[in-house]
Every structure is written in structure tokens, then in C-alpha cells.
Coordinates of C-alpha atoms in Angstrom, one line a residue:
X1 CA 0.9 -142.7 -118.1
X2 CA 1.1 -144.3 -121.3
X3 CA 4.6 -145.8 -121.9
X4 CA 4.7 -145.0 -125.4
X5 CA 6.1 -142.2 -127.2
X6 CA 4.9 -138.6 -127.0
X7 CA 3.8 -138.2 -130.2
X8 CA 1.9 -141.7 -130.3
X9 CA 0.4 -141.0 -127.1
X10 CA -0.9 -137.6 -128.2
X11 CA -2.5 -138.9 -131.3
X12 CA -3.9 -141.6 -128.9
X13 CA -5.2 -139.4 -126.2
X14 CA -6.9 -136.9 -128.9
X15 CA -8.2 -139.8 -130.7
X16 CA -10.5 -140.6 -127.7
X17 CA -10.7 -137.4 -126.3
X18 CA -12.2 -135.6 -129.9
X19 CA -15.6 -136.0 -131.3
X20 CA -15.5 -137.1 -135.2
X21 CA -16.7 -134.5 -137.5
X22 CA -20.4 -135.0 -138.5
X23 CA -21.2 -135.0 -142.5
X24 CA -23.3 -136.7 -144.6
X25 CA -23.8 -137.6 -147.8
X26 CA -27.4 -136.6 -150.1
X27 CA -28.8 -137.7 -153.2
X28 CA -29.3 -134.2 -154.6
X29 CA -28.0 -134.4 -158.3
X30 CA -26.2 -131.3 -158.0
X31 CA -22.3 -132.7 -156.8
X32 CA -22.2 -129.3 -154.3
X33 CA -25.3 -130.4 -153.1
X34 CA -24.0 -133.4 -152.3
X35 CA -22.8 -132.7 -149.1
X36 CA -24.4 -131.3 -146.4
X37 CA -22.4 -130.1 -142.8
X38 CA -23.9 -129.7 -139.3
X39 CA -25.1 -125.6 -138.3
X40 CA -22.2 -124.0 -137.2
X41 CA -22.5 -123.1 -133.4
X42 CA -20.8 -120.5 -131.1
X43 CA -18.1 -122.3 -130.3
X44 CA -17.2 -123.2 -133.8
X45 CA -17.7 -119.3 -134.6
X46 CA -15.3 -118.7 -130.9
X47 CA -12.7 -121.2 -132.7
X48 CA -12.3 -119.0 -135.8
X49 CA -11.0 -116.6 -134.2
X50 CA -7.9 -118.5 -133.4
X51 CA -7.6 -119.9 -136.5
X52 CA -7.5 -115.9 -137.4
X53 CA -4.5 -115.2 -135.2
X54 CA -2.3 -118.0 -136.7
X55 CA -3.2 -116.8 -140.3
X56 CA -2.7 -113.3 -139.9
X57 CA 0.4 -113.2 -138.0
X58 CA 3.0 -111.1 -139.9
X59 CA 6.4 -114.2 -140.5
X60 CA 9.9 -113.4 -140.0
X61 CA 11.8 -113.3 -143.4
X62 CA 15.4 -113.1 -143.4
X63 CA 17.8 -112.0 -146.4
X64 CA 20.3 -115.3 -147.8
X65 CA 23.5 -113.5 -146.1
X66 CA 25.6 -115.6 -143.0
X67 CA 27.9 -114.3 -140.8
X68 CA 29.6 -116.8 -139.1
X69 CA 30.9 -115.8 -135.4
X70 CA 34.1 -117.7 -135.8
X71 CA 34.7 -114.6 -138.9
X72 CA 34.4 -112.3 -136.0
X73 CA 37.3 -114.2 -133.8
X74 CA 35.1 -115.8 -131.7
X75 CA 36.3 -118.9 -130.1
X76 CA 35.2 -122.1 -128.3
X77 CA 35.8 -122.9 -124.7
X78 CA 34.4 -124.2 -121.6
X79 CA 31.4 -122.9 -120.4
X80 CA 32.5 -121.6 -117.2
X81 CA 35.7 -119.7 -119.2
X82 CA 35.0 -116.0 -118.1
X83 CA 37.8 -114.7 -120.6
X84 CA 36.1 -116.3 -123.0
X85 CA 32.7 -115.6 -122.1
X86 CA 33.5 -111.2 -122.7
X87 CA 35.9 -111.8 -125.7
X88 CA 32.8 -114.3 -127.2
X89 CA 30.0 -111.4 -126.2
X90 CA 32.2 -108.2 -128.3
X91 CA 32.2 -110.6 -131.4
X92 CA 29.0 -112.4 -131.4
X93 CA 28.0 -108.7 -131.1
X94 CA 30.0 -107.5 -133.7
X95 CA 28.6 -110.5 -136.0
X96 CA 25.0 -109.1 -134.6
X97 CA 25.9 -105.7 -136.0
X98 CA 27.2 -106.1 -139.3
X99 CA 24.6 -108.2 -140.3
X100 CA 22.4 -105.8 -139.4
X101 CA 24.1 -102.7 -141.0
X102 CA 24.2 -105.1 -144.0
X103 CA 20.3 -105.4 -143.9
X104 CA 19.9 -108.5 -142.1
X105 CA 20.5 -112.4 -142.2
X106 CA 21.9 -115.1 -140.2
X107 CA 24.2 -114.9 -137.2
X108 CA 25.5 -118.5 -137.2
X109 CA 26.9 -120.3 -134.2
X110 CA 28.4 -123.1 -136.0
X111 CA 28.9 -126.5 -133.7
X112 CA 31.1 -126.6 -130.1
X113 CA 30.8 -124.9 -126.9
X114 CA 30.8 -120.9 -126.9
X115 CA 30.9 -119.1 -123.6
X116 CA 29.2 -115.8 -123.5
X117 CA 27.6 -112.7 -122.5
X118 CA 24.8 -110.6 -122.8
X119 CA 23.8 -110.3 -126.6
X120 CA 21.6 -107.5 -128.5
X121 CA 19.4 -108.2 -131.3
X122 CA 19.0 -105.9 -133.8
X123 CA 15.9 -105.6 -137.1
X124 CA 16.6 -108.2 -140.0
X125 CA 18.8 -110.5 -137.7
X126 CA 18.4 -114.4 -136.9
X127 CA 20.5 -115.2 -134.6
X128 CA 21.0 -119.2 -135.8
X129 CA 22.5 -121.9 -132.9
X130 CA 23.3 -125.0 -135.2
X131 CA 22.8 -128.1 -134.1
X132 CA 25.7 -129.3 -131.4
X133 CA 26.5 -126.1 -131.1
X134 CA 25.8 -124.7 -126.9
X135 CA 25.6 -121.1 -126.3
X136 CA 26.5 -121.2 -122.7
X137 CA 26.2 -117.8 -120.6
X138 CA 28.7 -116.9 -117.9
X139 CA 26.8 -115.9 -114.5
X140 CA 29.0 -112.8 -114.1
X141 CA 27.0 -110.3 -113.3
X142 CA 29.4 -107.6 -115.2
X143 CA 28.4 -109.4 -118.7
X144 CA 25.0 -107.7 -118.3
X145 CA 25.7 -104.1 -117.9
X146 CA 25.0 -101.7 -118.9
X147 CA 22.0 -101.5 -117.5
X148 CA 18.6 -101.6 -119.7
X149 CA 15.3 -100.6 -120.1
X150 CA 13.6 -103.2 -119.2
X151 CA 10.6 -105.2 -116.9
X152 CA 10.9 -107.5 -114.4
X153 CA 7.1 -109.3 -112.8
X154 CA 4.8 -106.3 -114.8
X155 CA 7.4 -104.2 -113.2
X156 CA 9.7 -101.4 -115.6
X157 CA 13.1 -100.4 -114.5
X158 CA 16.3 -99.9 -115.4
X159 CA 18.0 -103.6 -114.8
X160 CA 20.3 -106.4 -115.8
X161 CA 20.1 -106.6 -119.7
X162 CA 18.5 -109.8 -120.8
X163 CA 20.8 -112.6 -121.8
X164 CA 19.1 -112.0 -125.0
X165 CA 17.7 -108.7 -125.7
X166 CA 15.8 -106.5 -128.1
X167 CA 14.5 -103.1 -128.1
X168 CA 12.3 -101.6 -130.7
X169 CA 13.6 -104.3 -133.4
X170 CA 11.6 -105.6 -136.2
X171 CA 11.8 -109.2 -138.1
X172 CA 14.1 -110.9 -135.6
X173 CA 14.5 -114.4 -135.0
X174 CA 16.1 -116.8 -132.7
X175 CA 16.4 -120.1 -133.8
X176 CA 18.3 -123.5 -134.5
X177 CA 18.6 -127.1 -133.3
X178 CA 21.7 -126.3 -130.9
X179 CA 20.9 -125.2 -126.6
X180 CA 21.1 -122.2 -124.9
X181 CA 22.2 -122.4 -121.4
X182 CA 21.0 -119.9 -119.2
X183 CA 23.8 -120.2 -116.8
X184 CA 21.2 -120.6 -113.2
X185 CA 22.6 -123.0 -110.7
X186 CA 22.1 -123.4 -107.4
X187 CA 25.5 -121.9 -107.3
X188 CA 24.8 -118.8 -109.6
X189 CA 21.5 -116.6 -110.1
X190 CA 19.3 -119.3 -108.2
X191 CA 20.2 -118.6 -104.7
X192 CA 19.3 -114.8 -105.1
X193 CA 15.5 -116.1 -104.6
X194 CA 16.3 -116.4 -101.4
X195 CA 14.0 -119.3 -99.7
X196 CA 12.7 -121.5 -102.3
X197 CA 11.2 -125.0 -101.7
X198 CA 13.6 -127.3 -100.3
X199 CA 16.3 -124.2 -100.9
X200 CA 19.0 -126.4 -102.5
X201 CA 21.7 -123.2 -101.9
X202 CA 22.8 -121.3 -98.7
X203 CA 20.7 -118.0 -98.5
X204 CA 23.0 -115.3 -98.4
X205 CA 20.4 -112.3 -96.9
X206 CA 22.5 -109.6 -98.1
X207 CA 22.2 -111.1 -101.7
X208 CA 18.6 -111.7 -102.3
X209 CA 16.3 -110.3 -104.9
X210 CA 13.7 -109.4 -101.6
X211 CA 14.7 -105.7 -100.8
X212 CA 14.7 -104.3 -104.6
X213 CA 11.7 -106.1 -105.0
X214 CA 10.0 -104.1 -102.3
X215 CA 11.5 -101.2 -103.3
X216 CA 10.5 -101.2 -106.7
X217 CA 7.0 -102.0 -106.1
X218 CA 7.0 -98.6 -103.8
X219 CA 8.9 -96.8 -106.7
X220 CA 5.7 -98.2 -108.9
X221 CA 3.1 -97.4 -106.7
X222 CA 4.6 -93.5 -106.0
X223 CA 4.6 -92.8 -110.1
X224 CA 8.7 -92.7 -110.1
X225 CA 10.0 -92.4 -113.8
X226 CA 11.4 -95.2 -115.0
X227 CA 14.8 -94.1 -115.5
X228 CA 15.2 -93.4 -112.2
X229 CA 14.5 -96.8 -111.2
X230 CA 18.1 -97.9 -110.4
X231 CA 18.3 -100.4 -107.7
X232 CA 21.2 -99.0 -105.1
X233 CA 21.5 -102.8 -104.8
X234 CA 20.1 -105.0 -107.7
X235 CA 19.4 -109.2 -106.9
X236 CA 16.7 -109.1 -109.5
X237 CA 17.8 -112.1 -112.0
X238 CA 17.1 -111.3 -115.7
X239 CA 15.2 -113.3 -118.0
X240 CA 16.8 -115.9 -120.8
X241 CA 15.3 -114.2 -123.6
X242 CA 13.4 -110.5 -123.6
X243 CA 12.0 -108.5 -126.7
X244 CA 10.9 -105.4 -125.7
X245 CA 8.2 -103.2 -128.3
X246 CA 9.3 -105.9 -131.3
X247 CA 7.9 -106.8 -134.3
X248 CA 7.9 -109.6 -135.9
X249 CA 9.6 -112.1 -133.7
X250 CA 10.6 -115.3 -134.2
X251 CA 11.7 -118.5 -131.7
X252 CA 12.1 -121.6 -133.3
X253 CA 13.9 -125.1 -132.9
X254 CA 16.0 -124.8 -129.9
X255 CA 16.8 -125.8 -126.8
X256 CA 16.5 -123.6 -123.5
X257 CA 18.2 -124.5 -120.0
X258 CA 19.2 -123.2 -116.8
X259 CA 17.1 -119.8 -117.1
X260 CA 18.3 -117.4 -114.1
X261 CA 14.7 -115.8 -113.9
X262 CA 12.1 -116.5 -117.0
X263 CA 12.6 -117.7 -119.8
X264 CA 10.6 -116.5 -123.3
X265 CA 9.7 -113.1 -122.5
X266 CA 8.6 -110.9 -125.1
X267 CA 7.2 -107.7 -123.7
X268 CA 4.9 -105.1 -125.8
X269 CA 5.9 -106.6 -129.1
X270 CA 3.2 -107.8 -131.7
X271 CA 3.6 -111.3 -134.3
X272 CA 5.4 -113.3 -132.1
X273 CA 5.9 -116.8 -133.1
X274 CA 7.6 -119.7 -130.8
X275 CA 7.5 -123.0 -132.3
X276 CA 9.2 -126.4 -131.7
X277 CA 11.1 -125.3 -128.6
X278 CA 11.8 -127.2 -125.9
X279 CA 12.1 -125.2 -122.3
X280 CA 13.4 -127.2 -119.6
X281 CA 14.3 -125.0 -116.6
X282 CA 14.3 -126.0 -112.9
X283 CA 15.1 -123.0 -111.4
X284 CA 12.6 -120.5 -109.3
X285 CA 10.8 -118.5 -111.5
X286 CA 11.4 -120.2 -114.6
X287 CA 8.7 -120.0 -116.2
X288 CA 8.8 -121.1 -119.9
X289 CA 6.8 -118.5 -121.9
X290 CA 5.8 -115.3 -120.9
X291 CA 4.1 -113.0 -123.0
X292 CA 3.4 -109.7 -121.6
X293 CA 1.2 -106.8 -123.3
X294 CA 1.7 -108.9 -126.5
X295 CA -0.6 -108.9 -129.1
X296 CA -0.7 -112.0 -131.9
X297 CA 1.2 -114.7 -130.6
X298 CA 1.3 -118.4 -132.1
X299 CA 2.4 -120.6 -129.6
X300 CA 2.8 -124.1 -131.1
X301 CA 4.7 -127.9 -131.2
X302 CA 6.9 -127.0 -127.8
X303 CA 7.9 -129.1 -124.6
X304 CA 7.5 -126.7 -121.5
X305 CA 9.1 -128.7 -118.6
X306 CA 9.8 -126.3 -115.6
X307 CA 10.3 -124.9 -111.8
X308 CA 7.6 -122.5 -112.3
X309 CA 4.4 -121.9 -114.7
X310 CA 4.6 -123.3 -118.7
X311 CA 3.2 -120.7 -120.1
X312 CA 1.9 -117.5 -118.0
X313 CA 0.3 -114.5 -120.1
X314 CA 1.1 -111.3 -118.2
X315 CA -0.2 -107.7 -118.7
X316 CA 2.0 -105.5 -116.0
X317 CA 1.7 -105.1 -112.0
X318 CA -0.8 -102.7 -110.3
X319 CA -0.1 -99.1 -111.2
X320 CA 2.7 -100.1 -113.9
X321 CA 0.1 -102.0 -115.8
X322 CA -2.2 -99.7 -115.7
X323 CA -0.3 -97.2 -116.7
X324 CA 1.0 -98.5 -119.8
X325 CA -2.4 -100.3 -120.0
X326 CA -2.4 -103.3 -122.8
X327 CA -3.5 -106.4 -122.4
X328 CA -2.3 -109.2 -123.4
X329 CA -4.3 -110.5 -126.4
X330 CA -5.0 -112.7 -129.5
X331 CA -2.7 -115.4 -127.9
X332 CA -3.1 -118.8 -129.7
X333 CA -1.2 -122.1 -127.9
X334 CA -1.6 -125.2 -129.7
X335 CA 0.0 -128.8 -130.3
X336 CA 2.1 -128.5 -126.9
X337 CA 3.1 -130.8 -124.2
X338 CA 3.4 -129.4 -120.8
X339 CA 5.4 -131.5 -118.0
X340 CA 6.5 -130.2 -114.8
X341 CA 5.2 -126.8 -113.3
X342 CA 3.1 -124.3 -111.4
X343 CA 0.8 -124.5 -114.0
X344 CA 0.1 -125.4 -117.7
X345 CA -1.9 -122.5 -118.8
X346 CA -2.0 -119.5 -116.7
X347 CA -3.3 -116.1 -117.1
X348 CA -1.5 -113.9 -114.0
X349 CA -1.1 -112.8 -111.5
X350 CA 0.9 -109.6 -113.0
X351 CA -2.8 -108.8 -115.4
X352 CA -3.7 -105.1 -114.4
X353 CA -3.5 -104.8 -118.1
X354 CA -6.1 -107.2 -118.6
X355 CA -5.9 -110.5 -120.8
X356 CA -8.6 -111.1 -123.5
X357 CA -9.1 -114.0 -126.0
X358 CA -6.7 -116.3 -125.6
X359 CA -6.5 -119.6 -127.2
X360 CA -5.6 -123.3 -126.4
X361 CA -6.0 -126.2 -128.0
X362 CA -4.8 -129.8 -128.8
X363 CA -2.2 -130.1 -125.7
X364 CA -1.1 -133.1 -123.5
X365 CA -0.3 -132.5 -120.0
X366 CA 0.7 -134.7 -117.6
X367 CA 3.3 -134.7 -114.0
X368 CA 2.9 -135.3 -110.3
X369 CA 4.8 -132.1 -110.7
X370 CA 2.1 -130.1 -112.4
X371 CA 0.2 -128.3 -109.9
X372 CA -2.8 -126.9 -112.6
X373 CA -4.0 -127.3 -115.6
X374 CA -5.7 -124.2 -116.4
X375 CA -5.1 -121.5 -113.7
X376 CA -6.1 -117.8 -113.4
X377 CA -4.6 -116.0 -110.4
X378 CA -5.2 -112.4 -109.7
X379 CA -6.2 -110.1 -107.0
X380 CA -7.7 -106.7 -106.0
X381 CA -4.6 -104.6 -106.5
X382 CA -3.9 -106.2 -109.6
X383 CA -7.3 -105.5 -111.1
X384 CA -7.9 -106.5 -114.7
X385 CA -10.3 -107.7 -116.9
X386 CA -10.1 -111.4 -118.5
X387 CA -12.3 -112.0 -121.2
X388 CA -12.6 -114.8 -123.5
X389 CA -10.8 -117.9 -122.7
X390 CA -11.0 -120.8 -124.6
X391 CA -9.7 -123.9 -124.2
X392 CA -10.4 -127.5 -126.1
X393 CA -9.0 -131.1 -127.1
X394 CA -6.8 -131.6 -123.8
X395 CA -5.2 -134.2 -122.5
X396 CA -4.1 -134.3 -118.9
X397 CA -2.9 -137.5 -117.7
X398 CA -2.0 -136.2 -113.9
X399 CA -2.4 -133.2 -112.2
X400 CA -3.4 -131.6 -108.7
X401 CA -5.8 -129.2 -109.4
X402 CA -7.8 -128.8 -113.5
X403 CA -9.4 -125.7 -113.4
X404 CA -8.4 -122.5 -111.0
X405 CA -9.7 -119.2 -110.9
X406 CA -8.6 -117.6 -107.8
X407 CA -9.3 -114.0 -106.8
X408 CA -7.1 -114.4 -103.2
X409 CA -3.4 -114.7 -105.1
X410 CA -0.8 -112.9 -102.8
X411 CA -2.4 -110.0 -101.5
X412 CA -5.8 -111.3 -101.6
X413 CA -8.7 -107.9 -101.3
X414 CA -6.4 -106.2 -99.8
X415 CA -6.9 -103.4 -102.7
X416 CA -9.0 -100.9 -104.1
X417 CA -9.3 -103.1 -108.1
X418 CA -11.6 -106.1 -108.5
X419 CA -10.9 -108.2 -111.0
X420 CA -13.3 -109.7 -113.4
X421 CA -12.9 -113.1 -115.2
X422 CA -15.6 -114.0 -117.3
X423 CA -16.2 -116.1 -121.1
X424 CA -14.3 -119.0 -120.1
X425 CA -14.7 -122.4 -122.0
X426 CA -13.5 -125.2 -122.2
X427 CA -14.4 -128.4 -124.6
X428 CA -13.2 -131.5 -125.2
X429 CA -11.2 -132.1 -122.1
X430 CA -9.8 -135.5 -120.4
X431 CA -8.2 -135.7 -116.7
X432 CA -7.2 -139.1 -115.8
X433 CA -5.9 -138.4 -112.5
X434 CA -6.3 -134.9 -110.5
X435 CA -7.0 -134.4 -106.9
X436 CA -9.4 -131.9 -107.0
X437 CA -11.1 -130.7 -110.8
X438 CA -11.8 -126.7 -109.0
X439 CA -10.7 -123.7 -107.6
X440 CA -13.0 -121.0 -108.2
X441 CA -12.4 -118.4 -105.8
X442 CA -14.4 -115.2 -106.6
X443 CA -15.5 -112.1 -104.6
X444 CA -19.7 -112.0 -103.6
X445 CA -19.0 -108.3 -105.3
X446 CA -17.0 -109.2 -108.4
X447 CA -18.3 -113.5 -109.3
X448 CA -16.8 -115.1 -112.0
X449 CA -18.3 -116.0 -115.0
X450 CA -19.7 -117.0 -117.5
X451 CA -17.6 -120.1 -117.1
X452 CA -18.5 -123.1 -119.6
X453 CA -17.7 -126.6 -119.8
X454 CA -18.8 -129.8 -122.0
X455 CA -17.3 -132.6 -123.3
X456 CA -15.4 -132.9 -119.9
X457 CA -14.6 -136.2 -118.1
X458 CA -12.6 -136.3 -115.3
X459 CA -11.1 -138.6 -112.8
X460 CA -10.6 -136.7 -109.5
X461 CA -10.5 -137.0 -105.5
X462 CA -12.7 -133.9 -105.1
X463 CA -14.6 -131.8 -107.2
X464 CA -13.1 -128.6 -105.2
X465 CA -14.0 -125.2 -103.8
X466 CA -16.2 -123.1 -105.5
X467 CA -16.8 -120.0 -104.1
X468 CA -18.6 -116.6 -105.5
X469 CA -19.0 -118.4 -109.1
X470 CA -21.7 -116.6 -110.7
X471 CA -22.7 -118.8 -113.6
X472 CA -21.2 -122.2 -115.0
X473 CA -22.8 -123.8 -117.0
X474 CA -22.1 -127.3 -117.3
X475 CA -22.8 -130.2 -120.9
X476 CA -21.7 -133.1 -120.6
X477 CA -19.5 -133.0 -117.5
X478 CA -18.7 -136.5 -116.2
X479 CA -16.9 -136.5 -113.1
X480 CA -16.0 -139.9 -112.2
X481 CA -18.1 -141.6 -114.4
X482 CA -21.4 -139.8 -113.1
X483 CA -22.9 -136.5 -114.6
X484 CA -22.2 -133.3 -112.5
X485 CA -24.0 -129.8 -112.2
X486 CA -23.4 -127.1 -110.6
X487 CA -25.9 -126.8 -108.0
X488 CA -23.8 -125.3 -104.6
X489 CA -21.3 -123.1 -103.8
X490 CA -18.9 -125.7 -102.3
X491 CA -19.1 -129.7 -103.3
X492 CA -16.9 -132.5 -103.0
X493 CA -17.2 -135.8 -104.4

């Protein structure tokens, strides 16, 4: 890559990747005559619908009033301080709660290091990390009890609260220029994954997540209320930050570390805005942003740099999602920068709540860590319908694989719910290095498509596997340097 800045080498990468807007100038007398513009076409019509989910999105607004933790007799100390860490949870909690019965404001962490615990936000509270200052969770367990509703991969139960948690809140934010560190290790959370690339811990077999997993995918599939979903045993790591049927919802400035499980999280909540935050997580299943069942959210201007996918939009597992049923939609990601992880934009695989018009636009990718670019993974027990994907002005500087759509995630056909994927395109995109640019892996019963690309030129080893892809269409699609079509099920270049 590049060595140059980010910023420079986004505005250079987009300045060769985007065509120049066409106008001319007439000699009609009248002045509004002067100008005339191209037709508008269906993309440009496809493209206003995003710019309709960042202007409708209901903002955060927060009353003048601070509450400063240190007024609640919170103290500093080191991270790993578990004293500290349950004195510093009771009064950032009791800071959360009286500016809440107050009507809202700002929850300040001023600047040093504050140990904690599980916190609760509540409606009209912005929960404000100031620059230098580290919230830093302890890894005991006991600081996330009691247990809460909550869902873990598409899954509801009653588990480890959130590090930072909301419930039926409206106009909450959580924001700042200070870090959050999650507390993982491969000393603490991590090693409950159990096996895990290179597995950098000792597994401990009696204290892995792999037996409540199992066991709550049965409690799912047999219909058990959710209440009663109480793990006799629980190793199922919490995420950093969960908001759970929210309104409203605000992440901005920060940065995120060290996530036990994943990150951003915001579950059946609508107006969610993340902006100018910076993920950097290593650990399994850290994925930076994961919407689930959401409807409106603005992702925008944030570094995703992680063990697992950047961003992943999620709609619930097998039966749970389609019980609840809501997909995950009128999602608009824009002006990011995706480094290391599974994948830069993903749609799966927990989508039996379906996933439809979804937005990306004006991102820069770039890792030998970065497995895909765009990646759809799904399967017939998750089921699902995905329709209308779009995704223009991207910059990928190295990658493995550009484009997946793979119907054989995990349990493959084994399942009684085909998926369908179909009003996918992508414009205006630049690979300079992958090694292959598919991975379309349909069923001959359920084939993707319509899939749609122009304006694509990519550097690759292979063009890839393409199997069961009922229609892509193909403009301007240099691969190589030389014009491809799709003409057979399976080519490589």
C-alpha cells in the first residue's frame, strides 16, 4: 500500500476510483436553463435511498447538565484493581441514575484510569469518556450479574449483562475521545472460545463457551421461553457494548479494545448512529459492529481493525429469528476504513430475520489480514431473505477474496429454509491485490441473483468459484486489465 496517510490515501484512491460528475453548460438565456444534468438512472434513484436514511435518522440530544463520577466517589486505580473495579461500577452507576432521574445529560469520566464493572444506561444519558481518560473493565465474572435479558449469535437468553447495557432506553449516547477496554486477554474471556487459530491460551475444556452453546441452540429450536434460558454453566462471553429495543442511540468519538465477545451490538433498536470510532479488537469473535434487527443505522468516519468481521448485519438464528422476525434494515456505512478481519462488509450468517437495503459507500480496505471484502454467508437453517445491497466508491488495496456469497456457511443444506440473496450491486470498485475476486455459492433450487457489477477493476490470481448464480450482469468489469463476462459456472483466470 500507499505509505501515506489514511486520509491522503483515501482522497487519492477515490480520486481515481470515481467518475467526475457530467454537466454542461447551454446558451439558453434563461440562467436555470443554463445548466443542463445527465438523466438520472436506477442507481442514482437506488443511491437516494441512502442518502434518506442519514437524513431521516432521529439525533441524540442531551440536556447541558454533568455529573462528574468523581461527585459520586469514584476513584482511579489500576486496571486490574478488583476493589476498585465494584466500588467504581455502584458510583458510575449511581452517576448514571441521577442524571437520569434529573432528565438526562452527561455522565463524565474525567481523565486517569477507572477500573470497572458492568454499567446500565438509562433514556436522556451520555455516558462521556474524556480524552485520557481509560474505562478499563475487570474480567470478573461476578461484575456482570445479575443476569440479563439479552442475545448472544441471533440467540435470546438470560446471560452475562453487557459491559455496557441498555434496555428499552431512549436518546442515549456513548461518546468521548478517551478508550474503553474490554478487559479480553488471552488470560481472561478469550480462552473460553476454546480452540481458536493458533490458540494463544491453554484450553481449559470444562471452561469453554461449547456446551451452552449447544445447549441453547436446542433450547431455541424446542420453543423454550426465554427466561428459562439459564445456562446451569454459562462460558458465553458478553459483548462490549449492547442496546437492546433503543431509541435513539448514539456512539461517537472513542476508542474500543480488548472486547471479550463483540463489540457494537445494538439489538432491536431503531436511529442508531456510530461515528468516528475506532474498534480495534483481536480477540475471537470480535467483531466491530453488529447490528441486529436494527432499523436506521448511520455508520460513518470509523476504523474497524479486528479478530473477526468489521462490520456483520445480523437478524437472529434459525427459529429465534424467525420468531421475533425483523430484519435488519435501512443500514447506511460510509467514509470507513476497514483493516484486519473476517470480512469488511458482511451480511450473516445469524439472517433468518432477513437483511434488506443496506448501504455502503466511500470505504478503503486494505490487510493481508482481511479475508473479504463483501461477504454474505448463510445457510438452509438460517433461511432469510437479502434484498437490496448496494455497494459503491471502494477502495481495497489487499484482500483474499472481493465478493462472497456463500449458501454452504456451517451447516451447509442441511435444513428445511433456503435462503435467497438477490439486488446486489456494486459500482465503482478497485481491488489492487486479491486472490480470487468470487465466491458465489448458491443452491440449483434457490440461485442467487440479480447480482450487478460495473465500474469494477480488479487485480486478482483467480476469478473464483461460481456456482448456482442465476443472473450477474456484468459493465465494465476489468479483471486484470481485460474485460470479463459471465459466461460459465466456474472460471479462473
Amino acid at each position: 500500500m500507499p505509505n501515506m496517510p489514511k486520509r491522503q490515501f483515501l482522497q487519492a484512491g477515490l480520486a481515481a476510483a470515481l467518475p467526475l460528475a457530467l454537466w454542461r453548460c447551454s446558451s439558453a438565456a434563461d440562467p436555470v436553463a443554463a445548466f443542463s444534468y445527465p438523466p438520472r438512472t436506477a442507481l442514482d434513484l437506488l443511491w437516494d435511498q441512502a442518502d434518506a436514511i442519514e437524513r431521516d435518522l432521529a439525533r441524540t440530544s442531551f440536556p447541558a447538565r454533568v455529573f462528574n463520577v468523581s461527585a459520586f466517589a469514584a476513584h482511579t486505580g489500576k486496571p486490574g484493581d478488583l476493589n476498585t473495579a465494584r466500588h467504581n461500577r455502584a458510583a458510575f452507576q449511581s452517576a448514571i441514575d441521577a442524571c437520569h432521574q434529573a432528565g438526562g445529560g452527561r455522565v463524565l469520566v474525567p481523565a486517569g484510569s477507572w477500573p470497572c464493572g458492568a454499567l446500565t444506561l438509562k433514556s436522556n444519558v451520555e455516558l462521556h469518556v474524556a480524552k485520557d481518560a481509560l474505562l478499563a473493565f475487570h474480567p470478573a465474572t461476578e461484575l456482570y450479574l445479575p443476569l440479563v435479558f439479552t442475545r448472544w449469535e441471533g440467540m435470546e437468553l438470560m446471560g452475562y449483562q453487557p459491559l455496557i447495557y441498555a434496555f428499552g432506553a431512549q436518546n442515549i449516547g456513548l461518546t468521548g475521545e478517551g478508550t474503553i477496554d474490554g478487559g479480553g486477554s488471552n488470560s481472561a474471556w478469550w480462552p473460553w472460545k476454546g480452540q481458536w487459530k493458533h490458540t494463544p491460551w491453554p484450553v481449559d475444556d470444562n471452561k469453554v463457551q461449547h456446551a451452552g452453546r449447544d445447549l441453547l441452540m436446542q433450547w431455541v429450536e424446542q420453543g423454550k421461553a426465554v427466561a428459562d434460558r439459564v445456562l446451569p454453566e454459562n462460558f458465553l462471553r458478553p459483548p462490549l457494548f449492547q442496546v437492546y429495543q433503543c431509541k435513539q442511540v448514539l456512539v461517537a468519538g472513542l476508542t474500543l479494545q480488548n472486547s471479550p465477545f463483540w463489540v457494537l451490538n445494538p439489538v432491536l433498536s431503531e436511529d442508531v448512529r456510530i461515528s468516528r470510532v475506532n474498534v480495534v479488537s483481536h480477540g475471537p469473535n470480535s467483531d466491530g459492529c453488529d447490528p441486529e434487527s436494527c432499523r436506521r443505522v448511520l455508520i460513518e468516519h470509523c476504523l474497524f481493525d479486528t479478530g473477526d468481521d468489521c462490520i456483520a448485519l445480523k437478524s437472529g438464528r434459525n427459529a429465534d429469528g424467525r420468531r421475533i422476525n425483523r430484519p435488519v434494515e435501512q443500514v447506511l456505512i460510509q467514509d470507513c476504513t476497514m483493516k484486519a478481519g473476517h470480512g469488511g462488509v458482511v451480511i450473516g450468517s445469524e439472517i433468518s430475520g432477513g437483511a434488506n437495503h443496506i448501504f455502503a459507500r466511500r470505504l478503503l480496505m486494505s490487510s493481508p489480514e482481511l479475508d473479504r471484502g463483501l461477504r454474505i454467508k448463510t445457510n438452509a437453517l438460517r433461511g432469510g431473505l437479502i434484498d437490496t445491497v448496494a455497494l459503491r466508491d471502494i477502495v481495497i488495496g489487499e484482500v483474499k477474496d472481493v465478493i462472497v456469497v456463500n449458501y454452504f456457511y456451517e451447516e451447509g443444506r442441511d435444513g428445511a429454509f433456503l435462503p435467497t440473496v438477490r439486488n446486489i450491486s456494486v459500482h465503482n470498485l478497485q481491488v489492487d491485490k486479491a486472490d480470487r475476486l468470487f465466491e458465489l455459492r448458491g443452491f440449483p433450487e434457490a440461485q442467487i441473483g440479480p447480482l450487478q457489477l460495473s465500474s469494477v477493476r480488479v487485480n486478482c490470481q483467480s476469478v473464483g468459484v461460481l456456482e448456482a448464480v442465476g443472473q450477474l450482469d456484468c459493465q465494465q468489469v476489468l479483471v486484470n486489465g481485460q474485460h470479463w463476462r459471465f459466461e460459465v459456472e466456474t472460471a479462473k483466470v
